């Protein structure tokens, strides 16, 4: 049985990361924008795991766990912030959240 | 890996973070017990915690060295920034007493979040491993996202919080991807090991390294609000509660620069020629965009936000110099900047009134007649922001441009000096407004200075003058610490 080459994993995670960036920049719904950030973080996790496997070192796995914990904390705070936005404005379109200009 | 995981020495070196986290948690537990009866106690306790934290970091410095298997490095550099962010914390709490009281929003969360955020920044200052940097960064950021939206029924505060959160997490993801690439190409995330791997025999692919450094630069650039990643700063500073805006413009920025210096001067020093142009461009863009946009503002908080972008640009000039004097100059400047900026924001906080109605430059009209002390303090901060001699801002700029000239960055130094001349205009406009106009509605309605606000104005003003008259004291320490970041 042949193994899947390392570079495929790295390419996949790079593609996921770029998709996340694109989603962040072009999507207009706040929840989708937030999900794009999560996608970016998970792309990074995949990179960590791949390198960890390649280097035969376990610390990359640990880093992925740290990232997951931080992402969970970020999601808790982020969803709370999005909720207050919705409560005060009744919209989740990012272009409508623009009240400060000179 | 050593068999025993922690030792007493490790814990001593983590003392400031421990004090702040314990006190923050304690404050949250205390809320239901003390609520509304003596809400001022929360403020007193957080000042106590921060003073304890400063004591703790000095004690940790007496036992300086690496901790937790090299994940932390407690040295002069770390101690400098730890003390700086905790002083910023105290100067944020002082004007908050009156501010929170006026908005009917005195709770312990505010102080707990502030302490958590500062704990994260202390961790960043001492981090010697990229994952610890990431964790410190997130502890600091997540708490400050909430702080920015602390007045949760205020539409502007919501918006500030959302923008800060989205762009902040976006930036963190970039930084983290850079960390992952460094881990993959060097097999380590320890800054010293990374440096050894980069300058060693079989150095990793330059493409990988360059990409990693660029991604980390993007992430940190967002955090220090350097152009072209500065778009969030004006909206966030304008919308966030004023004491929080003051905090955001000084604390997280100083900690992010500490990380910046440590990563780029320690780990990426061998590829310095590669990242220097990036920082050069970013420094010039930050100064120019910040100063010219500040000229057009009528809202004081927004103007200070643009001015803080410009000041980030000056610090980047010091980074571009890539020398010990440059690092020391950046450290000195960050200390001076933190004091003068937080003082200026404290005046805005004092003046803004209930619901933060008065935030315009016109609202400062006649302050010199009505409250000479407040006006005089603001004048000191503004003169320091301009960089007039006898203030900390002057020596800050002087050392930065001197470091730039020493490293033969003549164009950058000239363009930076021209920029400071532009900046003088919008700061002087405020001075003219204060002293040469009749008092308006805002100034007529202003309350007398409370004890906390008086301290919040006089202490940073004294600090600014001290740095301007006896700069050697801080600069010597900065110079000694800068030598450690190598």
XYZ file of C-alpha atoms in Angstrom:
588
model
C 0.000 0.000 0.000
C 1.360 3.389 -0.895
C 1.188 6.271 1.521
C -0.414 9.598 0.770
C 2.502 12.016 0.304
C 3.060 14.743 2.901
C 2.864 17.480 0.299
C -0.778 16.617 -0.415
C -1.734 17.345 3.162
C 0.188 20.599 3.099
C -1.456 21.601 -0.152
C -4.870 20.751 1.226
C -4.305 22.852 4.328
C -3.000 25.756 2.244
C -6.106 25.539 0.055
C -8.354 25.468 3.120
C -6.531 28.460 4.568
C -6.921 30.450 1.355
C -10.601 29.503 1.187
C -10.956 30.838 4.721
C -9.270 34.104 3.765
C -11.485 34.421 0.688
C -14.595 33.709 2.759
C -13.553 36.320 5.295
C -13.040 38.943 2.629
C -16.015 38.283 0.357
C -18.844 36.901 2.493
C -21.335 39.428 3.874
C -23.013 37.435 6.638
C -21.266 37.857 9.981
C -21.736 34.213 10.985
C -20.226 33.027 7.692
C -17.312 35.412 8.131
C -16.766 33.995 11.575
C -16.905 30.433 10.212
C -14.248 31.379 7.676
C -11.928 32.289 10.543
C -12.584 28.891 12.121
C -11.750 27.293 8.775
C -8.427 29.124 8.753
C -7.614 27.904 12.254
C -8.462 24.337 11.297
C -6.294 24.577 8.218
C -3.449 25.530 10.542
C -4.260 22.538 12.743
C -3.947 20.244 9.764
C -0.566 21.777 9.004
C 0.584 21.204 12.569
C -0.519 17.569 12.511
C 1.131 16.961 9.141
C 4.455 18.385 10.257
C 4.190 16.539 13.525
C 3.783 13.294 11.585
C 6.606 14.134 9.243
C 9.021 15.136 12.008
C 7.975 12.156 14.145
C 7.501 14.531 17.083
C 4.461 14.666 19.259
C 4.492 18.369 20.126
C 2.682 19.314 16.920
C -0.298 17.336 18.158
C -0.193 19.298 21.399
C -0.173 22.583 19.514
C -3.275 21.488 17.634
C -5.016 20.918 20.968
C -4.016 24.359 22.185
C -5.372 25.873 19.000
C -8.651 24.003 19.432
C -9.040 25.286 22.996
C -8.331 28.828 21.928
C -10.724 28.499 18.978
C -13.452 27.317 21.344
C -12.887 30.306 23.646
C -12.927 32.576 20.648
C -16.185 31.054 19.425
C -17.816 31.609 22.823
C -16.849 35.261 22.891
C -17.485 35.792 19.187
C -20.988 34.369 19.194
C -21.855 36.488 22.226
C -20.662 39.599 20.409
C -22.605 38.637 17.277
C -25.698 38.102 19.428
C -25.517 41.619 20.887
C -25.104 43.006 17.388
C -28.224 41.195 16.251
C -30.154 42.328 19.320
C -29.263 45.972 18.832
C -29.561 46.172 15.069
C -31.666 43.262 13.877
C -29.279 42.482 11.043
C -26.358 40.195 10.404
C -25.173 41.837 7.245
C -21.683 43.132 7.772
C -22.192 46.144 5.487
C -24.975 47.431 7.746
C -22.660 47.509 10.749
C -21.028 50.741 9.765
C -22.176 53.659 11.882
C -18.845 55.315 12.573
C -17.468 57.637 9.976
C -16.214 61.088 10.300
C 12.347 17.097 28.493
C 13.128 17.208 32.201
C 11.348 14.670 34.351
C 9.889 17.093 36.861
C 7.521 19.466 35.170
C 7.517 22.529 37.366
C 9.826 23.796 40.038
C 9.497 26.582 42.556
C 11.775 28.759 40.435
C 9.432 28.314 37.465
C 6.482 29.465 39.514
C 8.357 32.491 40.847
C 9.134 33.501 37.277
C 5.432 33.239 36.453
C 4.431 35.237 39.545
C 2.870 38.321 37.878
C 0.587 36.190 35.691
C -0.415 34.087 38.680
C -1.276 37.127 40.801
C -3.351 38.721 38.044
C -5.250 35.547 37.146
C -6.037 34.655 40.740
C -7.225 38.167 41.503
C -9.281 38.310 38.303
C -11.042 35.072 39.166
C -11.534 36.232 42.743
C -13.153 39.443 41.500
C -15.676 37.504 39.436
C -16.607 35.398 42.448
C -16.866 38.515 44.560
C -19.364 40.211 42.260
C -22.586 38.616 43.585
C -21.462 39.182 47.174
C -20.488 42.833 46.946
C -22.680 43.866 44.061
C -23.893 47.490 44.065
C -23.097 47.976 47.705
C -19.479 48.904 47.326
C -18.651 48.661 43.679
C -15.634 50.911 44.152
C -14.001 48.001 45.937
C -13.567 46.243 42.590
C -11.432 49.093 41.370
C -9.388 49.149 44.568
C -8.817 45.415 44.342
C -7.672 45.534 40.744
C -5.236 48.337 41.510
C -3.990 46.227 44.390
C -3.577 43.236 42.060
C -1.688 45.304 39.498
C 0.588 46.785 42.151
C 1.135 43.244 43.427
C 1.863 42.156 39.865
C 4.489 44.865 39.481
C 6.037 43.734 42.759
C 5.829 40.154 41.522
C 7.610 40.914 38.286
C 10.376 42.761 40.098
C 10.720 39.761 42.397
C 10.749 37.464 39.356
C 13.483 39.620 37.852
C 15.583 39.063 40.956
C 15.351 35.347 40.056
C 15.774 35.928 36.318
C 16.224 33.031 33.952
C 14.319 30.631 31.722
C 11.246 28.856 33.065
C 9.222 25.790 32.101
C 11.889 24.208 29.970
C 12.713 27.412 28.106
C 9.125 28.305 27.217
C 9.396 31.519 29.200
C 12.361 33.805 29.465
C 12.294 36.167 32.407
C 14.939 38.789 31.746
C 15.225 42.564 31.774
C 13.345 42.803 28.496
C 10.390 40.795 29.793
C 10.373 42.725 33.061
C 10.405 46.065 31.267
C 7.285 45.189 29.293
C 5.554 43.430 32.176
C 5.912 46.511 34.361
C 4.897 48.752 31.470
C 1.625 46.913 30.746
C 0.748 46.800 34.431
C 1.375 50.534 34.812
C -0.904 50.978 31.799
C -3.433 48.831 33.653
C -3.339 51.033 36.750
C -3.696 54.157 34.638
C -6.733 52.538 32.975
C -8.424 51.660 36.245
C -8.000 55.150 37.739
C -10.227 57.037 35.263
C -12.600 54.056 35.097
C -14.079 54.705 38.567
C -15.841 57.855 37.457
C -16.476 56.621 33.928
C -18.241 53.411 34.930
C -20.208 55.225 37.628
C -21.464 57.739 35.077
C -22.566 54.993 32.667
C -24.200 52.939 35.456
C -21.988 50.032 34.555
C -19.964 49.223 37.638
C -19.391 45.504 37.688
C -16.487 43.305 38.569
C -16.299 41.784 35.050
C -14.785 44.975 33.754
C -11.882 44.747 36.170
C -11.569 40.970 35.887
C -11.361 41.169 32.087
C -8.807 43.928 32.355
C -6.665 41.804 34.664
C -6.959 38.767 32.374
C -6.007 40.835 29.377
C -2.965 42.201 31.198
C -2.007 38.703 32.335
C -1.971 37.685 28.661
C 0.228 40.645 27.815
C 2.660 39.793 30.615
C 2.859 36.280 29.202
C 3.583 37.678 25.747
C 6.361 39.836 27.172
C 8.067 36.815 28.705
C 7.284 34.252 25.994
C 10.244 32.545 24.439
C 8.313 30.059 22.349
C 5.936 30.775 19.519
C 3.065 28.739 20.942
C 3.298 30.625 24.236
C 3.284 33.850 22.259
C 0.103 32.661 20.564
C -1.563 31.735 23.850
C -0.580 35.021 25.508
C -1.807 36.908 22.472
C -5.172 35.175 22.618
C -5.610 35.594 26.384
C -4.946 39.268 25.917
C -7.103 39.616 22.801
C -10.173 37.630 23.820
C -10.493 39.637 27.036
C -10.063 42.896 25.157
C -12.688 41.982 22.513
C -15.194 41.798 25.340
C -13.881 44.985 26.962
C -14.324 46.907 23.712
C -18.017 45.983 23.734
C -18.391 46.336 27.459
C -21.273 48.825 27.242
C -23.420 46.249 25.532
C -26.462 48.433 24.882
C -24.357 50.991 23.076
C -24.487 50.479 19.314
C -21.067 51.962 18.724
C -19.480 49.770 21.376
C -21.039 46.665 19.778
C -19.679 47.632 16.448
C -16.235 48.318 17.863
C -16.255 44.969 19.578
C -17.334 43.096 16.436
C -14.721 44.741 14.242
C -12.000 44.201 16.787
C -13.019 40.587 17.200
C -13.256 39.713 13.499
C -10.080 41.441 12.402
C -8.200 40.372 15.516
C -8.991 36.685 15.028
C -8.281 36.970 11.322
C -4.839 38.354 12.172
C -4.216 35.648 14.755
C -4.924 32.968 12.164
C -2.224 34.461 9.927
C 0.230 34.559 12.792
C -0.559 30.967 13.647
C -0.054 29.771 10.089
C 3.355 31.394 10.213
C 4.089 29.504 13.440
C 3.041 26.225 11.809
C 5.377 26.806 8.870
C 8.244 27.618 11.217
C 7.525 24.455 13.151
C 7.550 22.443 9.952
C 10.701 23.903 8.507
C 12.862 24.110 11.626
C 11.293 21.390 13.787
C 10.957 23.714 16.742
C 8.995 26.677 17.998
C 11.539 27.801 20.559
C 12.950 31.134 19.414
C 16.551 30.262 20.192
C 16.288 26.872 18.518
C 14.643 28.471 15.480
C 17.479 30.929 15.232
C 20.017 28.125 15.457
C 18.191 26.164 12.765
C 18.006 29.158 10.439
C 21.671 30.052 10.714
C 22.848 26.427 10.900
C 24.414 24.146 8.294
C 21.306 22.779 6.591
C 19.106 25.832 6.780
C 15.482 25.339 5.737
C 14.021 26.481 2.415
C 14.234 30.287 2.209
C 10.814 30.336 0.519
C 9.208 28.643 3.509
C 10.990 30.904 5.964
C 10.139 34.045 4.049
C 6.499 33.030 3.861
C 6.419 32.247 7.571
C 8.046 35.559 8.494
C 5.665 37.440 6.212
C 2.592 35.719 7.694
C 3.755 36.495 11.217
C 4.440 40.059 10.195
C 0.863 40.363 8.913
C -0.515 38.968 12.170
C 1.556 41.223 14.401
C 1.053 44.190 12.076
C -2.680 43.951 12.736
C -2.088 43.823 16.470
C 0.107 46.915 16.548
C -2.162 48.671 14.017
C 0.598 49.260 11.509
C -0.382 50.192 7.953
C -1.614 48.548 5.737
C -3.339 46.584 8.498
C -4.630 49.570 10.440
C -8.230 49.811 9.159
C -9.815 48.519 12.359
C -8.136 50.949 14.754
C -10.148 54.170 14.196
C -13.539 52.452 14.463
C -12.547 50.403 17.486
C -11.019 53.299 19.419
C -13.953 55.539 18.604
C -16.614 53.023 19.580
C -15.006 51.442 22.624
C -15.571 53.009 26.055
C -12.917 55.720 26.413
C -10.832 54.147 29.225
C -10.858 50.893 27.254
C -9.762 52.711 24.112
C -6.916 54.189 26.139
C -5.965 50.735 27.308
C -6.139 49.213 23.814
C -3.965 51.948 22.383
C -1.213 51.318 24.929
C -1.249 47.863 26.561
C -1.820 45.328 23.763
C 0.256 47.450 21.451
C 3.258 47.474 23.779
C 2.959 43.713 24.318
C 2.636 43.053 20.588
C 5.736 45.144 19.938
C 7.562 43.207 22.649
C 6.724 40.004 20.788
C 7.637 41.633 17.497
C 11.062 42.600 18.824
C 11.711 39.231 20.355
C 10.689 37.214 17.310
C 12.299 39.362 14.669
C 15.432 40.264 16.599
C 16.048 36.794 18.037
C 14.634 34.137 15.742
C 14.593 35.950 12.405
C 17.743 38.000 12.907
C 19.754 35.840 10.464
C 17.312 36.658 7.650
C 17.140 40.336 8.649
C 17.985 41.575 5.168
C 14.867 39.830 3.909
C 12.314 41.346 6.243
C 13.858 44.789 6.527
C 12.185 46.180 3.350
C 8.788 44.944 4.547
C 9.122 46.784 7.853
C 10.547 49.829 6.082
C 7.491 50.138 3.853
C 5.094 49.463 6.701
C 6.791 52.089 8.886
C 6.548 54.744 6.188
C 2.928 53.873 5.341
C 1.882 53.900 9.009
C 3.421 57.290 9.665
C 2.039 58.864 6.519
C -1.465 57.397 6.615
C -1.793 57.959 10.361
C -0.696 61.573 10.331
C -2.520 62.699 7.216
C -5.783 60.983 8.192
C -5.540 62.479 11.686
C -5.502 65.942 10.127
C -9.025 65.410 8.813
C -10.703 64.179 11.992
C -13.150 66.100 14.125
C -13.702 63.358 16.730
C -10.951 63.399 19.347
C -10.932 59.633 19.901
C -10.725 59.000 16.180
C -7.928 61.513 15.854
C -6.002 59.847 18.668
C -6.559 56.514 16.916
C -4.936 57.787 13.727
C -2.182 59.362 15.767
C -1.570 56.001 17.440
C -1.182 54.437 13.980
C 1.432 57.059 13.227
C 3.220 56.347 16.494
C 3.290 52.640 15.630
C 5.042 53.781 12.469
C 7.757 55.554 14.485
C 8.369 52.412 16.519
C 8.639 50.419 13.286
C 11.358 52.850 12.176
C 13.318 51.765 15.243
C 12.699 48.127 14.285
C 13.918 48.715 10.760
C 17.241 49.831 12.224
C 17.837 46.208 13.339
C 20.314 47.159 16.032
C 20.604 47.201 19.783
C 20.148 50.955 19.868
C 17.041 50.492 17.728
C 15.547 47.982 20.153
C 16.337 50.224 23.119
C 14.837 53.220 21.320
C 11.660 51.262 20.560
C 11.356 50.250 24.206
C 11.864 53.802 25.432
C 9.398 55.141 22.906
C 6.733 52.617 23.838
C 7.025 53.622 27.503
C 6.798 57.324 26.699
C 3.979 56.755 24.207
C 1.960 54.668 26.660
C 2.091 57.403 29.303
C 1.254 60.327 27.069
C -1.444 58.590 25.069
C -3.254 57.119 28.039
C -3.151 60.536 29.711
C -4.689 62.188 26.658
C -7.462 59.583 26.578
C -8.092 60.148 30.306
C -8.862 63.795 29.571
C -11.328 62.744 26.854
C -12.908 60.313 29.281
C -13.256 63.082 31.865
C -14.867 65.452 29.387
C -17.141 63.115 27.470
C -20.073 63.136 29.910
C -22.888 60.665 30.274
C -23.361 58.428 27.244
C -20.091 59.833 25.871
C -21.808 62.765 24.194
C -18.873 65.116 23.922
C -16.088 63.658 21.831
C -15.406 66.378 19.313
C -12.382 68.604 19.146
C -14.739 71.611 19.348
C -15.994 70.343 22.689
C -12.602 71.113 24.200
C -13.094 74.825 23.587
C -12.288 76.950 26.603
C -11.069 74.142 28.804
C -8.094 76.306 29.772
C -10.378 78.851 31.452
C -12.726 76.440 33.116
C -10.324 73.780 34.378
C -6.743 75.004 34.161
C -5.274 71.844 35.705
C -6.927 69.459 33.225
C -5.968 71.714 30.344
C -2.377 71.968 31.543
C -2.065 68.190 31.819
C -3.542 67.682 28.342
C -1.117 70.307 27.065
C 1.805 68.299 28.470
C 0.557 65.128 26.781
C 0.010 66.861 23.457
C 3.406 68.551 23.537
C 4.941 65.173 24.276
C 3.026 63.583 21.397
C 4.409 66.306 19.141
C 7.888 65.653 20.512
C 8.758 68.962 22.152
C 11.946 68.951 24.275
C 11.685 68.305 28.029
C 8.991 65.666 27.392
C 9.351 61.909 26.989
C 8.096 62.100 23.420
C 11.063 64.223 22.389
C 13.705 61.785 23.578
C 11.654 58.884 22.217
C 11.708 60.356 18.724
C 15.294 61.499 19.107
C 16.562 58.008 19.951
C 14.491 56.404 17.205
C 15.788 58.683 14.476
C 19.290 58.438 15.847
C 19.075 54.638 15.642
C 17.767 54.946 12.082
C 20.671 57.209 11.101
C 23.179 54.879 12.756
C 21.854 52.089 10.537
C 22.097 54.335 7.442
C 18.356 54.625 6.953
C 18.626 58.252 5.880
C 15.466 58.417 3.791
C 13.318 56.825 6.409
C 14.633 59.228 9.061
C 14.006 62.264 6.856
C 10.494 61.134 5.930
C 9.785 60.364 9.592
C 10.886 63.832 10.667
C 8.725 65.444 7.993
C 5.853 63.366 9.297
C 6.380 64.615 12.841
C 6.102 68.148 11.500
C 2.738 67.324 9.920
C 1.620 65.760 13.195
C 2.368 68.951 15.131
C -0.460 70.678 13.270
C -3.321 68.542 14.545
C -2.053 68.419 18.111
C -1.574 72.184 18.161
C -5.117 72.618 16.883
C -6.355 71.099 20.149
C -4.116 73.414 22.183
C -5.481 76.427 20.336
C -9.026 75.173 20.895
C -8.419 74.789 24.622
C -6.788 78.116 25.290
C -8.010 80.534 22.660
C -11.749 79.895 22.486
C -14.655 80.671 24.777
C -16.027 77.725 26.790
C -18.708 75.768 24.949
C -21.551 73.551 26.117
C -19.331 70.558 26.904
C -16.848 72.477 29.001
C -19.619 74.296 30.897
C -21.104 70.923 31.824
C -17.825 69.377 32.935
C -17.674 68.026 36.469
C -14.859 68.792 38.898
C -11.953 66.331 38.759
C -12.451 63.303 40.968
C -9.573 61.909 42.973
C -9.082 58.971 40.610
C -9.062 61.203 37.540
C -6.703 63.640 39.186
C -4.281 60.772 39.767
C -4.903 59.460 36.237
C -3.813 62.817 34.831
C -1.021 63.821 37.162
C 0.818 60.490 37.306
C 1.317 60.057 33.538
C 2.127 63.757 33.220
C 4.839 63.393 35.840
C 6.055 60.264 34.081
C 6.177 62.070 30.739
C 8.191 64.934 32.224
C 10.446 62.525 34.081
C 11.252 60.674 30.854
C 11.898 64.020 29.202
C 14.239 65.364 31.860
C 15.975 62.187 33.086
C 15.763 59.848 30.078
C 18.996 58.054 30.939
C 17.448 56.127 33.795
C 14.947 54.272 31.614
C 17.163 54.227 28.558
C 20.010 52.530 30.397
C 17.719 49.758 31.487
C 16.279 49.476 27.975
C 19.771 49.359 26.509
C 20.849 46.588 28.868
C 17.688 44.611 28.118
C 17.990 45.137 24.384
C 21.319 43.332 24.488
C 19.485 40.278 25.848
C 17.236 40.030 22.823
C 19.828 38.459 20.599
